[in-house]
CSV table of C-alpha atoms in Angstrom, one decimal:
chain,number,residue,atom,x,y,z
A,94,UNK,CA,6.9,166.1,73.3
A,95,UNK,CA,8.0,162.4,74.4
A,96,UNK,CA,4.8,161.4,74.8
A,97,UNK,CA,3.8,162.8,71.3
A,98,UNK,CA,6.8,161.2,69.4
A,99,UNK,CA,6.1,157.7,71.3
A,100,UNK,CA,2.1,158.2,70.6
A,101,UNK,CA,3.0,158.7,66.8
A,102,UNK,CA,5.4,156.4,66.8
A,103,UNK,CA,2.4,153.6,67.9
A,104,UNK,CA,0.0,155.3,65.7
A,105,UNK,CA,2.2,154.3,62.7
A,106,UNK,CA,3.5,151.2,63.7
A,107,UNK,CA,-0.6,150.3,64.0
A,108,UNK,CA,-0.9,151.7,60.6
A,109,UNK,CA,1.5,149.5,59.2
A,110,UNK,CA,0.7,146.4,60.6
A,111,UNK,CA,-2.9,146.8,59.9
A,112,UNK,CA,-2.4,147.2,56.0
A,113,UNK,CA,0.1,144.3,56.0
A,114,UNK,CA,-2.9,142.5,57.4
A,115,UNK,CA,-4.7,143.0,55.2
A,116,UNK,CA,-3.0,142.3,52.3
A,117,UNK,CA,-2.4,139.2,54.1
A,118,UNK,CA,-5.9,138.5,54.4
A,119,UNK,CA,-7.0,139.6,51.1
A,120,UNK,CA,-5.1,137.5,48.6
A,121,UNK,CA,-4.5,140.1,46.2
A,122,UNK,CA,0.0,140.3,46.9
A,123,UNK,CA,1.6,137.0,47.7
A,124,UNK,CA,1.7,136.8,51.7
A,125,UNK,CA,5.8,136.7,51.6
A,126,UNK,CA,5.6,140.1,49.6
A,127,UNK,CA,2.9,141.2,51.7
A,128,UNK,CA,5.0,140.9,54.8
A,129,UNK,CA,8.6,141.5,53.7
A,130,UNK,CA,7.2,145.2,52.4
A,131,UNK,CA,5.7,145.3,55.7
A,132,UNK,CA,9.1,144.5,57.3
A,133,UNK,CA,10.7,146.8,54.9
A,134,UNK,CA,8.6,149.6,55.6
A,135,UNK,CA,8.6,149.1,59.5
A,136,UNK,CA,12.4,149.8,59.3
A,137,UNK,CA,12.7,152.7,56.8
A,138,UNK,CA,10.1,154.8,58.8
A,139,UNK,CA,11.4,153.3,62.1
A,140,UNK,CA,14.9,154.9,61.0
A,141,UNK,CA,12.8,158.1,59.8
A,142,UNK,CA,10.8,158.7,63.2
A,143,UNK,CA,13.6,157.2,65.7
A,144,UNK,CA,11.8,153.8,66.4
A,145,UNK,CA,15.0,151.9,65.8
A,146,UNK,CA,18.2,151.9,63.9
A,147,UNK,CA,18.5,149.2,60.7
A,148,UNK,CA,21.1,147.1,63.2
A,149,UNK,CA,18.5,146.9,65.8
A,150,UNK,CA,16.0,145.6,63.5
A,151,UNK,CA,18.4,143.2,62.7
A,152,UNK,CA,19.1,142.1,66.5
A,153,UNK,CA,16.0,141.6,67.2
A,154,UNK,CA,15.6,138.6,64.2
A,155,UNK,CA,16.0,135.0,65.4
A,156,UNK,CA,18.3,133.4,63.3
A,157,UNK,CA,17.8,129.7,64.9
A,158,UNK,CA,14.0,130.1,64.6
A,159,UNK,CA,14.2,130.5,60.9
A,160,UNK,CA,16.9,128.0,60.6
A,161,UNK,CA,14.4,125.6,62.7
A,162,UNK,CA,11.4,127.0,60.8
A,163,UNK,CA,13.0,126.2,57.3
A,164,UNK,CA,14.7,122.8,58.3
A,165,UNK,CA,11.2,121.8,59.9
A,166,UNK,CA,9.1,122.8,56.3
A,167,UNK,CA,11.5,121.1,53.9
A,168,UNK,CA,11.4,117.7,56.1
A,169,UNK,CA,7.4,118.1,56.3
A,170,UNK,CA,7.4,119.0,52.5
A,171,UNK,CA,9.3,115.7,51.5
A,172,UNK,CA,7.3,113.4,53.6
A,173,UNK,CA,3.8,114.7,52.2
A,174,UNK,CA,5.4,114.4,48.5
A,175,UNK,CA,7.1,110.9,49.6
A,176,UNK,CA,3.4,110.0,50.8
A,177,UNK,CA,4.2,109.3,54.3
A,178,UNK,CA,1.0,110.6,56.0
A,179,UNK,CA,-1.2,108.5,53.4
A,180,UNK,CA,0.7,106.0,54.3
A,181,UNK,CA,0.7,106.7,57.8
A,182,UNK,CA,-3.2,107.2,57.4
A,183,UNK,CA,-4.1,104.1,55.8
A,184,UNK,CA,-2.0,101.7,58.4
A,185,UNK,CA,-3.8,103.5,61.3
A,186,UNK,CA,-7.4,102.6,59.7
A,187,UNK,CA,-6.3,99.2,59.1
A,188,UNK,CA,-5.1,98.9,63.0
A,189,UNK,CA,-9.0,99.9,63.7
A,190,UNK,CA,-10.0,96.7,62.6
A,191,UNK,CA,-13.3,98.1,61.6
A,192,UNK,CA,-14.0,100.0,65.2
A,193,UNK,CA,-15.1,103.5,64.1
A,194,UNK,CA,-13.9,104.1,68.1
A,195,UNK,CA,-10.7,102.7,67.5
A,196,UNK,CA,-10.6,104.5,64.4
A,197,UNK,CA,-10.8,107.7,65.8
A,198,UNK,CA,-9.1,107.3,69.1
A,199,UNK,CA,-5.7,106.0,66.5
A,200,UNK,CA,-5.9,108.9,64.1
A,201,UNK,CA,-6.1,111.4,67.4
A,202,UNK,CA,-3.0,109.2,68.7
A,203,UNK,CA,-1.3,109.6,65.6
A,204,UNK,CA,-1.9,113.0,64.8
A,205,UNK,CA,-0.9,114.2,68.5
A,206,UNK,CA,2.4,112.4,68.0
A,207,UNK,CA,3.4,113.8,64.7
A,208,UNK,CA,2.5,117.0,65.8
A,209,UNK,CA,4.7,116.9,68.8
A,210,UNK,CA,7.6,116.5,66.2
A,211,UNK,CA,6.5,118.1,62.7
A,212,UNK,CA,4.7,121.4,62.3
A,213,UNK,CA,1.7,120.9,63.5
A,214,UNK,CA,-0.3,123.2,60.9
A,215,UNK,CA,1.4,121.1,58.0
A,216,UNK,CA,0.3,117.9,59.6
A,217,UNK,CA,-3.2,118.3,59.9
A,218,UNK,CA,-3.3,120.0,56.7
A,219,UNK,CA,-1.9,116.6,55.2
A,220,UNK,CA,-3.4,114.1,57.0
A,221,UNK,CA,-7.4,115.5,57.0
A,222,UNK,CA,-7.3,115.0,52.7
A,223,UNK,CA,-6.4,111.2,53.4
A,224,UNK,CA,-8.8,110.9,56.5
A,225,UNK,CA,-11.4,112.3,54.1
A,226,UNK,CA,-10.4,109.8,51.9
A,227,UNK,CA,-10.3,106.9,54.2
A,228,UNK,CA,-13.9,108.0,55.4
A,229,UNK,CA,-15.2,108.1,52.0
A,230,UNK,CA,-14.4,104.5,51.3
A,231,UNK,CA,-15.6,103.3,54.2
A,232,UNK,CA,-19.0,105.3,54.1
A,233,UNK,CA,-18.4,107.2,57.2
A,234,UNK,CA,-19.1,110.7,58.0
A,235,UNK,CA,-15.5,112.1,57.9
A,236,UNK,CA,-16.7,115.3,59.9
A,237,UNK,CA,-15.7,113.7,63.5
A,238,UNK,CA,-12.6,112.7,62.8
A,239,UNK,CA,-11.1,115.9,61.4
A,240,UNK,CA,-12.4,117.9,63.7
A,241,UNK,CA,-10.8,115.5,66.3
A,242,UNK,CA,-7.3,115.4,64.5
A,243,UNK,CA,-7.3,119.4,64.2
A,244,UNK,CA,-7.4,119.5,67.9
A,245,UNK,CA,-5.4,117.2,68.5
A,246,UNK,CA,-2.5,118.5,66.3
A,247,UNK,CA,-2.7,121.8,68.4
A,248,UNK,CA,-2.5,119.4,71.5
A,249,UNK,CA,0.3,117.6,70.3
A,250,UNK,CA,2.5,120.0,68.8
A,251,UNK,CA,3.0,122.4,72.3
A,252,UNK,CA,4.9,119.2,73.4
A,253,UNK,CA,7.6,120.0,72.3
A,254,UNK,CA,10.1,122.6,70.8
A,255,UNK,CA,9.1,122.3,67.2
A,256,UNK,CA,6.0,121.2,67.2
A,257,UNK,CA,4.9,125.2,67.2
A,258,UNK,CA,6.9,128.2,65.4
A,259,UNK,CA,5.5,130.1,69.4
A,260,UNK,CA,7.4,127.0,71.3
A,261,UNK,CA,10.4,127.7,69.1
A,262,UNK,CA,10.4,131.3,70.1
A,263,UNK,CA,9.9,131.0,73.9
A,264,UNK,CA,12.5,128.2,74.1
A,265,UNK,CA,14.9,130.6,72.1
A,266,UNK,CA,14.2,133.5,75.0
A,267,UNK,CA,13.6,131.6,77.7
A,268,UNK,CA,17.3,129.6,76.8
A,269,UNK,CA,15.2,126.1,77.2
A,270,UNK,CA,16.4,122.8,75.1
A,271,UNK,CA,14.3,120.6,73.7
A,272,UNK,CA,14.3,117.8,76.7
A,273,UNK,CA,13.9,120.7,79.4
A,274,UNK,CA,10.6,121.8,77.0
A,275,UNK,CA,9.7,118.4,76.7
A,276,UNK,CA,10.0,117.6,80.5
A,277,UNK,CA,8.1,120.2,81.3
A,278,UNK,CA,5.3,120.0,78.7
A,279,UNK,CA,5.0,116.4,77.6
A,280,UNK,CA,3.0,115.3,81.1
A,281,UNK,CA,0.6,117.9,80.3
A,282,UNK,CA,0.0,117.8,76.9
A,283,UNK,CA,-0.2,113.4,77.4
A,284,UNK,CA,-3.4,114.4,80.2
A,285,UNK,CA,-5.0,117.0,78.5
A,286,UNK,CA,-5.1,114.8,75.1
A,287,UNK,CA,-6.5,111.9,77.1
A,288,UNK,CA,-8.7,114.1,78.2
A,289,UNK,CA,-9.8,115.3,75.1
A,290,UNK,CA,-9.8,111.9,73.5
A,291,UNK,CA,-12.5,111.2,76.3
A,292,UNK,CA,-14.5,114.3,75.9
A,293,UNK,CA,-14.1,113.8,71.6
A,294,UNK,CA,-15.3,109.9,72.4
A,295,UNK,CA,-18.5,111.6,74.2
A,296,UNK,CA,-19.2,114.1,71.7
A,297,UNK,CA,-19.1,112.2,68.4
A,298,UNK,CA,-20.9,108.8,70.6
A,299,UNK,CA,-24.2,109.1,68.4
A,300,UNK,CA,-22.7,109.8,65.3
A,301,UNK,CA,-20.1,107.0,65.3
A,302,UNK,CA,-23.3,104.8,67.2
A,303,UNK,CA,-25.4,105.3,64.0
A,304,UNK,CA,-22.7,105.0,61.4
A,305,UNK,CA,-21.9,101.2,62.9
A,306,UNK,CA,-25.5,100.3,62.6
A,307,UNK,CA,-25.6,101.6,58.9
């Protein structure tokens, strides 16, 4: 009978998550409605079928995350309208002096490093327009260097606490600050986007090669 009650229990959980999804996915409900009915249903059924009791579901919500989460997309939502990225985006291409290699190995730079300390997804989503833009003026395939600054925003923003909403929740568990989780991460995030600033350099080498001889 235990096994039967924590089977359904699963089943329906499942269920719910799965619709939420897609309604998510399909555009047709704003996502925020999609998920708080989602929410919503989750804890009238979980009180129905014994999953947990409305204070539980409340226990298990982390305040500081949203605070963090919500501090974080107001900052990142005055910069874009302020136009800090463009700006940021059209010092970096004039530090290239004209190097398409410089060019890209800056905006990787520079996208890893505001990723590390603004949400990383918000970043990239701001700076790829203006590198599009920048690319476009200067007759340049922009395909290279977004692809690069999309990885390198995911590189750069496990650095450090709030570079991810994930880092904010396992530092929140795990009781780590944001030096500890910087200690710990920043070596390896620095090597692996070297790394990947090498392996980006070697990947795009023809394309950039026959853009400078254009």
């Amino acid at each position: 009978m235990v096994d039967l009650n924590i089977s359904l229990q699963i089943s329906i959980s499942i269920i719910i998550f799965i619709i939420t999804y897609i309604g998510i996915v399909s555009k047709k409900i704003n996502r925020t409605v999609a998920v708080m009915i989602g929410a919503l249903t989750m804890i009238l059924l979980g009180q129905s079928f014994g999953f947990y009791t409305q204070h539980q579901a409340l226990d298990y919500i982390d305040f500081n995350t949203i605070g963090l989460l919500m501090g974080m997309m107001m900052l990142v939502g005055m910069l874009g309208d302020s136009g800090f990225f463009g700006y940021l985006a059209i010092k970096t291409a004039k530090m290239s002096k004209g190097s398409y290699y410089r060019l890209l190995t800056l905006f990787i730079l520079v996208t890893g490093f505001a990723s590390a300390f603004l949400d990383n997804i918000t970043t990239i989503l701001l700076m790829a327009p203006v590198t599009i833009t920048i690319a476009e003026e200067l007759e340049i395939n922009p395909v290279p260097f977004v692809i690069s600054e999309g990885i390198a925003a995911h590189i750069g923003g496990t650095a450090t606490l709030i570079g991810d909403p994930p880092n904010i929740l396992i530092g929140s568990q795990a009781g780590i600050n944001f030096v500890q989780f910087l200690m710990y991460q920043g070596p390896i995030v620095l090597i692996v986007l070297f790394i990947s600033l090498l392996i980006f350099e070697l990947m795009f080498h023809n394309t950039l090669s026959q853009e400078m001889t254009n």
